[in-house]
Amino acid sequence: MGDDSDDSRNEDDLSELLRRMLGGQGGIDPAEIERLTGMPVDPSMLAMISQQLRGAFAGGGDGISWDLAKRQALQIAESGALSVTDGQRVDLDEALALATLWLGEATTISDLAHSARVLTRAQWVEASLPVWQELAEPVAESIADALTATLEEQAPEEMRAMMQGAGRLMRTVGGSLFATQLGQVVGRLSTEVISGGDVGIPVMPAGEAAILPQNFADFGRDLDIGEDQLALAVAVRELAHARLFRHAKWLRLHVISQVTEFARGIRVDTEALEDLAGRFDPQRPEELRQALESGALLPAHSEAQRQALGRLETLLATVEGWVDVVTEDATARLPKAGAIAETVRRRRAAGGPAEQALGSLVGLELRPRRLREAAAMWRAVTNAVGIEARDSLWDYPDFMPTAEDIDDPDALITRLQARARGEQVSADELDDAIARILAGEEPAPDDGEGEGTSPSDDATGEEEPPRPA
């Protein structure tokens, strides 16, 4: 009987303690928690837990509070950040103005409605965080749900009655842990990116371009390339990326939906989570943070995920390949254009520390593996049919090149040439045409009308205008 009364008294005392913590009341003695739980408590850890619990209840609902991610990201972005000088702003504005003129010669896709912005790191965080949240939310939900279920299962028998009804709170706190890690990664990413489109996905609002002068200065510090040339190359690449997403209004949603489709397939490795929960030490929260950021809780990709990842990589490679080709043509006047392009390629292939951390946290690598092949396809298309026909492939989703087109650009070129002549090509005719191209044979005359034309004339479409179908 005495044991029952002691248990009841302990539960009442713990309930009172929780009310005081959630109410923000002071005077909470760590020794009191040690007496009730039988576990040693670090005072700084207690303060952090109290803050998270109060934030969870204050937010209402059972969703994840992304305000915590935003605060973490801004804190990192603003720490040690140099101010943007008027000289830097003027130099970049001049580079963006000249880049706009050069792009007019390299693409038929129209200019932006608004001028590109020069952003601080904190402003980049504010502008891009909604997209990071959208991409990471499926993973955060999965981790929060799994953490809640695992902790409930791992709880001692005598505490399970107290855990009933606390699922919403625990789920929110678990999600907040993930949000904190995401905020730290995005904050560190803000110290690496040099422009709005630098990470390959459209993190800026549609049709907006931006350059971060603080990071641009770091990018060119160890390169034997003039800052004016670097500024022009970066400006051209950023404007080309933003122009493409403004022109192809469907493309932004297409990319983000592909990413979220991949993320929704992520499931937490419950065995790894149970192992972590079984040996978790409240005085060493670093282990949980490292597990989240290292990706240890995310299992190997499933077959469905590998297929989704393949589609996403093809899409990102198609976008970045077009940007590469347009940038190469627009910056041909620069004496060190080739060296700059190679620097960008190497930087993109390696990725920065923050980008690698993001890949571990969300399970997604943003750098497409087939970028060189996609760029080669766009170069072949440009040489064969010109920039207008090339850029028309972004007019509708159905026109966009596929993975098969990256593998075999000749098939795409054949279709474009037939479309320019107003012809409808059957599958058999297309296969025959591809076979002739691969065999190195001359194209057959077009019913006697094209006997005097050369393959190059036919490829450019300059000898005669397209005939109506």
Coordinates of C-alpha atoms in Angstrom, one line a residue:
M1 CA 0.0 0.0 0.0
G2 CA 2.9 2.3 0.9
D3 CA 4.5 1.6 -2.5
D4 CA 1.3 2.7 -4.3
S5 CA 1.1 5.9 -2.4
D6 CA 4.8 6.6 -3.1
D7 CA 4.3 6.0 -6.9
S8 CA 1.3 8.3 -6.8
R9 CA 3.2 11.0 -5.0
N10 CA 6.1 10.7 -7.5
E11 CA 3.7 11.1 -10.4
D12 CA 2.1 14.1 -8.8
D13 CA 5.6 15.6 -8.2
L14 CA 6.7 14.9 -11.8
S15 CA 3.5 16.5 -13.2
E16 CA 4.1 19.6 -11.0
L17 CA 7.6 19.7 -12.3
L18 CA 6.5 19.6 -15.9
R19 CA 4.0 22.3 -15.3
R20 CA 6.8 24.5 -13.9
M21 CA 9.1 23.8 -16.8
L22 CA 6.5 24.5 -19.4
G23 CA 5.4 27.6 -17.6
G24 CA 8.9 29.0 -17.7
Q25 CA 9.1 29.2 -13.9
G26 CA 12.5 29.3 -12.3
G27 CA 13.8 27.5 -9.2
I28 CA 13.8 24.0 -10.8
D29 CA 16.5 22.0 -9.0
P30 CA 18.3 19.3 -11.2
A31 CA 18.6 17.2 -8.0
E32 CA 14.8 17.1 -7.8
I33 CA 14.6 15.5 -11.3
E34 CA 17.4 13.1 -10.3
R35 CA 15.3 12.0 -7.3
L36 CA 12.2 11.4 -9.4
T37 CA 13.8 9.8 -12.5
G38 CA 16.9 8.1 -11.0
M39 CA 19.0 9.7 -13.7
P40 CA 21.8 12.3 -13.4
V41 CA 20.8 15.6 -15.0
D42 CA 23.1 18.3 -16.6
P43 CA 21.7 21.8 -15.7
S44 CA 22.5 23.1 -19.2
M45 CA 20.7 20.1 -20.8
L46 CA 17.7 20.8 -18.5
A47 CA 17.5 24.4 -19.7
M48 CA 17.6 23.3 -23.3
I49 CA 14.9 20.7 -22.8
S50 CA 12.7 23.2 -20.9
Q51 CA 13.0 25.6 -23.8
Q52 CA 12.1 23.0 -26.4
L53 CA 9.1 21.8 -24.4
R54 CA 7.8 25.3 -24.0
G55 CA 8.3 26.0 -27.7
A56 CA 6.5 22.8 -28.6
F57 CA 3.4 23.7 -26.6
A58 CA 3.4 27.3 -27.6
G59 CA 3.4 26.4 -31.3
G60 CA 0.2 24.5 -31.0
G61 CA -0.8 21.6 -33.2
D62 CA 1.4 18.5 -33.8
G63 CA 3.5 19.9 -36.6
I64 CA 7.2 20.7 -36.6
S65 CA 8.2 24.2 -35.5
W66 CA 10.5 25.5 -38.3
D67 CA 11.0 28.8 -36.5
L68 CA 13.8 26.9 -34.6
A69 CA 15.5 26.0 -37.9
K70 CA 15.3 29.6 -39.0
R71 CA 16.8 31.0 -35.8
Q72 CA 19.7 28.5 -36.0
A73 CA 20.3 29.3 -39.7
L74 CA 20.3 33.1 -39.2
Q75 CA 22.5 32.8 -36.2
I76 CA 25.2 31.1 -38.2
A77 CA 24.7 33.3 -41.3
E78 CA 25.1 36.5 -39.3
S79 CA 28.0 35.4 -37.2
G80 CA 31.3 36.8 -38.5
A81 CA 29.7 38.0 -41.7
L82 CA 31.3 40.9 -43.4
S83 CA 29.1 43.8 -44.5
V84 CA 28.6 44.4 -48.2
T85 CA 30.5 47.5 -49.3
D86 CA 29.2 50.0 -51.8
G87 CA 32.1 49.1 -54.1
Q88 CA 31.2 45.4 -54.1
R89 CA 27.6 46.2 -54.9
V90 CA 28.5 48.6 -57.7
D91 CA 31.0 46.1 -59.3
L92 CA 28.4 43.3 -59.2
D93 CA 25.7 45.5 -60.6
E94 CA 27.9 46.4 -63.5
A95 CA 28.7 42.7 -64.1
L96 CA 25.0 41.8 -64.0
A97 CA 24.2 44.5 -66.5
L98 CA 26.9 43.3 -69.0
A99 CA 25.9 39.7 -68.4
T100 CA 22.4 40.5 -69.5
L101 CA 23.6 41.9 -72.8
W102 CA 25.8 38.9 -73.5
L103 CA 23.0 36.4 -72.6
G104 CA 20.9 38.1 -75.3
E105 CA 23.2 36.6 -77.9
A106 CA 23.4 33.2 -76.4
T107 CA 19.8 32.4 -75.7
T108 CA 16.4 33.3 -77.0
I109 CA 14.8 33.0 -73.5
S110 CA 13.8 36.5 -72.4
D111 CA 15.3 38.6 -69.7
L112 CA 14.0 38.7 -66.1
A113 CA 11.3 41.0 -65.1
H114 CA 13.3 42.3 -62.1
S115 CA 17.0 43.0 -61.7
A116 CA 19.1 40.5 -59.9
R117 CA 19.7 41.1 -56.2
V118 CA 22.9 41.4 -54.2
L119 CA 22.1 39.5 -50.9
T120 CA 23.8 39.0 -47.6
R121 CA 24.0 35.5 -46.2
A122 CA 21.1 36.2 -43.8
Q123 CA 18.9 37.5 -46.7
W124 CA 19.7 34.3 -48.6
V125 CA 18.6 32.2 -45.6
E126 CA 15.3 34.2 -45.4
A127 CA 14.7 33.8 -49.2
S128 CA 15.6 30.1 -49.5
L129 CA 14.5 28.5 -46.2
P130 CA 10.9 27.9 -47.3
V131 CA 12.2 25.6 -50.1
W132 CA 14.6 23.8 -47.7
Q133 CA 11.7 23.3 -45.4
E134 CA 9.5 21.8 -48.1
L135 CA 12.2 19.4 -49.2
A136 CA 13.1 18.3 -45.7
E137 CA 9.6 18.0 -44.2
P138 CA 8.9 14.5 -45.3
V139 CA 12.2 13.3 -43.8
A140 CA 11.5 15.3 -40.6
E141 CA 8.1 13.7 -40.3
S142 CA 9.5 10.2 -40.7
I143 CA 12.2 10.8 -38.1
A144 CA 9.8 12.4 -35.6
D145 CA 7.3 9.5 -35.9
A146 CA 10.0 6.9 -35.6
L147 CA 11.6 8.6 -32.6
T148 CA 8.3 8.9 -30.8
A149 CA 7.5 5.2 -31.3
T150 CA 11.0 4.1 -30.3
L151 CA 11.2 6.1 -27.2
E152 CA 7.7 4.9 -26.1
E153 CA 8.9 1.3 -26.6
Q154 CA 12.2 1.9 -24.8
A155 CA 10.5 3.6 -21.8
P156 CA 10.6 1.5 -18.5
E157 CA 7.4 -0.3 -17.7
E158 CA 6.7 1.9 -14.7
M159 CA 6.8 5.1 -16.8
R160 CA 4.7 3.9 -19.8
A161 CA 1.4 5.0 -18.1
M162 CA 2.8 8.5 -17.8
M163 CA 3.8 8.4 -21.5
Q164 CA 0.3 7.8 -22.7
G165 CA -1.1 11.0 -24.3
A166 CA 2.3 12.5 -24.6
G167 CA 2.8 11.3 -28.2
R168 CA 2.1 14.7 -29.7
L169 CA 4.6 16.4 -27.5
M170 CA 7.3 13.9 -28.1
R171 CA 6.7 13.9 -31.8
T172 CA 7.0 17.7 -31.9
V173 CA 10.2 17.7 -29.8
G174 CA 11.7 15.0 -32.0
G175 CA 10.8 17.0 -35.1
S176 CA 12.4 20.1 -33.5
L177 CA 15.6 18.2 -33.0
F178 CA 15.7 17.6 -36.8
A179 CA 14.7 21.2 -37.5
T180 CA 17.6 22.4 -35.4
Q181 CA 20.0 20.3 -37.4
L182 CA 18.5 21.5 -40.7
G183 CA 18.9 25.1 -39.6
Q184 CA 22.5 24.6 -38.8
V185 CA 23.2 23.0 -42.2
V186 CA 21.4 25.8 -44.1
G187 CA 23.2 28.3 -42.0
R188 CA 26.5 26.8 -43.0
L189 CA 25.4 26.5 -46.6
S190 CA 24.8 30.3 -46.6
T191 CA 28.5 30.7 -46.0
E192 CA 29.4 28.7 -49.1
V193 CA 26.9 29.5 -51.9
I194 CA 27.8 32.4 -54.3
S195 CA 24.5 32.8 -56.0
G196 CA 20.8 31.8 -55.9
G197 CA 21.2 28.9 -58.3
D198 CA 24.5 27.7 -57.0
V199 CA 23.1 24.5 -55.5
G200 CA 21.3 23.4 -58.7
I201 CA 17.7 23.5 -57.4
P202 CA 15.5 26.6 -57.5
V203 CA 15.7 27.8 -53.9
M204 CA 15.0 31.5 -54.8
P205 CA 11.5 32.7 -55.6
A206 CA 10.6 32.1 -59.3
G207 CA 12.2 34.5 -61.7
E208 CA 14.7 35.9 -59.2
A209 CA 18.4 36.0 -59.4
A210 CA 20.9 36.8 -56.6
I211 CA 24.6 37.0 -55.9
L212 CA 26.2 36.8 -52.4
P213 CA 29.3 39.1 -52.5
Q214 CA 30.6 37.9 -49.2
N215 CA 31.0 34.4 -50.5
F216 CA 32.0 35.5 -54.0
A217 CA 35.1 37.1 -52.5
D218 CA 36.0 33.8 -50.9
F219 CA 35.4 31.9 -54.2
G220 CA 38.0 33.9 -56.2
R221 CA 40.6 34.5 -53.5
D222 CA 43.0 31.7 -54.4
L223 CA 42.4 31.8 -58.2
D224 CA 44.7 33.4 -60.7
I225 CA 41.8 35.0 -62.4
G226 CA 40.8 38.7 -62.4
E227 CA 37.8 39.5 -60.2
D228 CA 36.1 41.3 -63.0
Q229 CA 36.1 38.2 -65.2
L230 CA 34.9 36.0 -62.3
A231 CA 32.1 38.4 -61.6
L232 CA 30.9 38.3 -65.2
A233 CA 31.0 34.5 -65.4
V234 CA 29.1 34.1 -62.1
A235 CA 26.6 36.8 -63.2
V236 CA 26.0 35.1 -66.6
R237 CA 25.5 31.7 -65.0
E238 CA 23.1 33.0 -62.3
L239 CA 21.0 35.0 -64.8
A240 CA 20.8 32.0 -67.2
H241 CA 19.6 29.8 -64.4
A242 CA 16.9 32.3 -63.3
R243 CA 15.8 33.0 -66.9
L244 CA 15.2 29.3 -67.5
F245 CA 13.0 28.9 -64.4
R246 CA 11.1 32.0 -65.2
H247 CA 10.5 31.0 -68.8
A248 CA 9.6 27.4 -68.1
K249 CA 7.0 28.1 -65.3
W250 CA 6.3 24.4 -64.9
L251 CA 10.0 23.6 -64.3
R252 CA 10.2 24.8 -60.7
L253 CA 7.3 22.7 -59.5
H254 CA 8.6 19.7 -61.6
V255 CA 12.0 19.8 -59.8
I256 CA 10.6 20.3 -56.3
S257 CA 8.0 17.5 -56.8
Q258 CA 10.7 15.1 -57.9
V259 CA 12.7 15.9 -54.7
T260 CA 9.7 15.5 -52.4
E261 CA 8.8 12.3 -54.2
F262 CA 12.2 11.0 -53.3
A263 CA 12.1 12.3 -49.7
R264 CA 8.6 10.8 -49.1
G265 CA 10.1 7.3 -49.7
I266 CA 12.6 7.7 -46.9
R267 CA 12.1 5.4 -43.9
V268 CA 14.1 5.6 -40.7
D269 CA 16.4 2.7 -39.8
T270 CA 14.5 1.5 -36.7
E271 CA 17.2 -0.9 -35.6
A272 CA 19.8 2.0 -35.6
L273 CA 17.3 4.2 -33.8
E274 CA 16.5 1.6 -31.2
D275 CA 20.2 1.0 -30.6
L276 CA 20.8 4.7 -30.2
A277 CA 17.8 5.1 -27.8
G278 CA 19.0 2.1 -25.7
R279 CA 22.4 3.7 -25.0
F280 CA 21.4 7.4 -25.2
D281 CA 23.0 9.5 -22.4
P282 CA 21.1 12.7 -21.7
Q283 CA 24.3 14.3 -20.6
R284 CA 25.8 13.6 -24.1
P285 CA 23.3 14.9 -26.6
E286 CA 26.1 15.2 -29.1
E287 CA 25.6 11.5 -30.1
L288 CA 22.0 12.1 -31.3
R289 CA 23.0 15.3 -33.2
Q290 CA 25.8 13.3 -34.9
A291 CA 23.5 10.5 -35.8
L292 CA 21.0 12.9 -37.4
E293 CA 23.6 14.8 -39.4
S294 CA 25.7 11.8 -40.5
G295 CA 22.6 10.1 -42.0
A296 CA 23.1 7.0 -39.7
L297 CA 19.4 6.8 -39.1
L298 CA 18.6 6.7 -42.9
P299 CA 18.9 3.2 -44.4
A300 CA 20.2 2.4 -47.9
H301 CA 17.9 3.5 -50.7
S302 CA 15.1 1.3 -51.8
E303 CA 14.5 0.3 -55.4
A304 CA 11.7 2.9 -55.7
Q305 CA 14.0 5.5 -54.2
R306 CA 16.8 4.7 -56.6
Q307 CA 14.4 5.1 -59.5
A308 CA 13.1 8.4 -58.2
L309 CA 16.7 9.5 -57.6
G310 CA 17.6 8.6 -61.2
R311 CA 14.8 10.7 -62.6
L312 CA 15.8 13.6 -60.4
E313 CA 19.4 13.4 -61.4
T314 CA 18.5 13.4 -65.1
L315 CA 16.2 16.4 -64.6
L316 CA 18.9 18.4 -62.7
A317 CA 21.6 17.4 -65.2
T318 CA 19.4 18.5 -68.1
V319 CA 18.9 21.9 -66.4
E320 CA 22.6 22.4 -65.4
G321 CA 23.8 21.2 -68.8
W322 CA 21.8 23.8 -70.6
V323 CA 23.1 26.5 -68.2
D324 CA 26.7 25.3 -68.9
V325 CA 26.3 25.6 -72.6
V326 CA 24.6 28.9 -72.6
T327 CA 27.2 30.3 -70.1
E328 CA 30.1 29.0 -72.3
D329 CA 28.7 30.8 -75.3
A330 CA 27.9 34.0 -73.5
T331 CA 31.3 34.3 -71.9
A332 CA 33.4 33.3 -74.9
R333 CA 34.9 36.9 -74.9
L334 CA 36.5 36.4 -71.5
P335 CA 40.2 35.5 -71.9
K336 CA 40.0 32.9 -69.0
A337 CA 36.5 31.6 -69.7
G338 CA 37.7 28.0 -70.0
A339 CA 39.6 28.2 -66.7
I340 CA 36.6 29.6 -64.9
A341 CA 34.3 26.9 -66.4
E342 CA 36.6 24.2 -65.2
T343 CA 36.8 25.8 -61.7
V344 CA 33.0 25.8 -61.5
R345 CA 32.8 22.2 -62.7
R346 CA 35.3 21.0 -60.0
R347 CA 33.6 23.0 -57.3
R348 CA 30.3 21.6 -58.3
A349 CA 31.5 18.0 -58.4
A350 CA 33.1 18.2 -55.0
G351 CA 30.4 20.2 -53.2
G352 CA 31.0 22.0 -50.0
P353 CA 31.0 20.7 -46.4
A354 CA 27.5 22.1 -45.7
E355 CA 26.1 20.6 -48.9
Q356 CA 27.6 17.2 -48.0
A357 CA 26.0 17.5 -44.5
L358 CA 22.6 18.3 -46.2
G359 CA 23.0 15.1 -48.3
S360 CA 23.5 13.1 -45.1
L361 CA 20.6 14.8 -43.3
V362 CA 18.0 14.4 -46.1
G363 CA 19.6 11.5 -47.9
L364 CA 19.9 13.5 -51.2
E365 CA 22.9 14.5 -53.2
L366 CA 22.1 17.6 -55.2
R367 CA 25.0 17.3 -57.8
P368 CA 23.8 15.3 -60.8
R369 CA 26.2 12.6 -62.0
R370 CA 25.3 12.9 -65.7
L371 CA 26.1 16.6 -66.1
R372 CA 28.9 16.3 -68.7
E373 CA 26.7 14.0 -70.8
A374 CA 23.8 16.4 -70.6
A375 CA 26.0 19.4 -71.5
A376 CA 27.4 17.4 -74.5
M377 CA 23.8 16.8 -75.7
W378 CA 22.9 20.5 -75.5
R379 CA 26.1 21.4 -77.4
A380 CA 25.2 18.9 -80.1
V381 CA 21.7 20.2 -80.4
T382 CA 22.9 23.8 -80.5
N383 CA 25.4 23.1 -83.3
A384 CA 22.8 21.1 -85.3
V385 CA 19.6 23.2 -85.1
G386 CA 20.6 26.6 -83.5
I387 CA 19.7 28.3 -80.3
E388 CA 16.1 29.0 -81.1
A389 CA 15.1 25.4 -81.8
R390 CA 17.2 24.3 -78.8
D391 CA 15.5 26.7 -76.4
S392 CA 12.0 25.8 -77.7
L393 CA 12.5 22.5 -75.9
W394 CA 11.7 24.3 -72.7
D395 CA 8.4 25.6 -73.9
Y396 CA 6.4 22.6 -72.7
P397 CA 7.2 19.7 -70.4
D398 CA 6.6 17.1 -73.1
F399 CA 9.3 18.7 -75.2
M400 CA 12.1 18.5 -72.6
P401 CA 14.9 16.0 -73.4
T402 CA 14.7 12.6 -71.7
A403 CA 17.4 10.3 -70.3
E404 CA 17.3 8.5 -73.7
D405 CA 18.0 11.8 -75.4
I406 CA 21.1 12.3 -73.2
D407 CA 22.3 8.8 -74.2
D408 CA 21.5 9.4 -77.9
P409 CA 21.4 13.1 -78.9
D410 CA 21.2 12.2 -82.6
A411 CA 17.6 10.9 -82.1
L412 CA 16.6 14.3 -80.6
I413 CA 18.3 16.2 -83.4
T414 CA 16.5 14.1 -86.0
R415 CA 13.1 14.9 -84.4
L416 CA 14.0 18.6 -84.2
Q417 CA 15.0 18.8 -87.8
A418 CA 11.9 17.0 -88.9
R419 CA 9.8 19.4 -86.8
A420 CA 11.5 22.3 -88.5
R421 CA 10.5 20.9 -91.9
G422 CA 6.9 20.5 -90.7
E423 CA 7.2 16.7 -91.0
Q424 CA 5.6 14.1 -88.8
V425 CA 8.2 11.3 -88.2
S426 CA 6.9 7.8 -87.5
A427 CA 8.8 5.6 -85.1
D428 CA 10.1 3.3 -87.9
E429 CA 11.3 6.3 -89.9
L430 CA 13.0 7.7 -86.8
D431 CA 14.8 4.4 -86.2
D432 CA 16.0 4.2 -89.8
A433 CA 17.3 7.8 -89.6
I434 CA 19.2 7.1 -86.4
A435 CA 20.6 4.0 -87.9
R436 CA 21.9 5.9 -91.0
I437 CA 23.4 8.6 -88.8
L438 CA 25.2 6.0 -86.6
A439 CA 26.5 4.3 -89.8
G440 CA 27.9 7.6 -91.1
E441 CA 25.6 7.6 -94.2
E442 CA 24.4 10.7 -95.9
P443 CA 20.7 11.6 -95.3
A444 CA 18.4 10.6 -98.1
P445 CA 17.1 13.3 -100.4
D446 CA 13.6 14.6 -99.4
D447 CA 11.5 13.4 -102.4
G448 CA 13.9 15.2 -104.8
E449 CA 13.2 18.6 -103.4
G450 CA 16.4 18.7 -101.2
E451 CA 18.9 17.2 -103.8
G452 CA 21.0 20.3 -103.8
T453 CA 21.2 20.7 -100.1
S454 CA 24.1 19.7 -97.9
P455 CA 23.7 18.1 -94.6
S456 CA 24.9 21.2 -92.8
D457 CA 22.4 23.4 -94.7
D458 CA 19.6 21.0 -93.7
A459 CA 20.8 20.9 -90.1
T460 CA 20.7 24.7 -89.6
G461 CA 17.5 25.1 -91.6
E462 CA 19.0 28.3 -93.2
E463 CA 18.4 27.3 -96.9
E464 CA 14.6 27.5 -96.8
P465 CA 12.1 28.3 -94.1
P466 CA 10.0 25.6 -92.5
R467 CA 7.2 24.4 -94.6
P468 CA 3.7 24.2 -93.1
A469 CA 2.5 20.7 -92.2

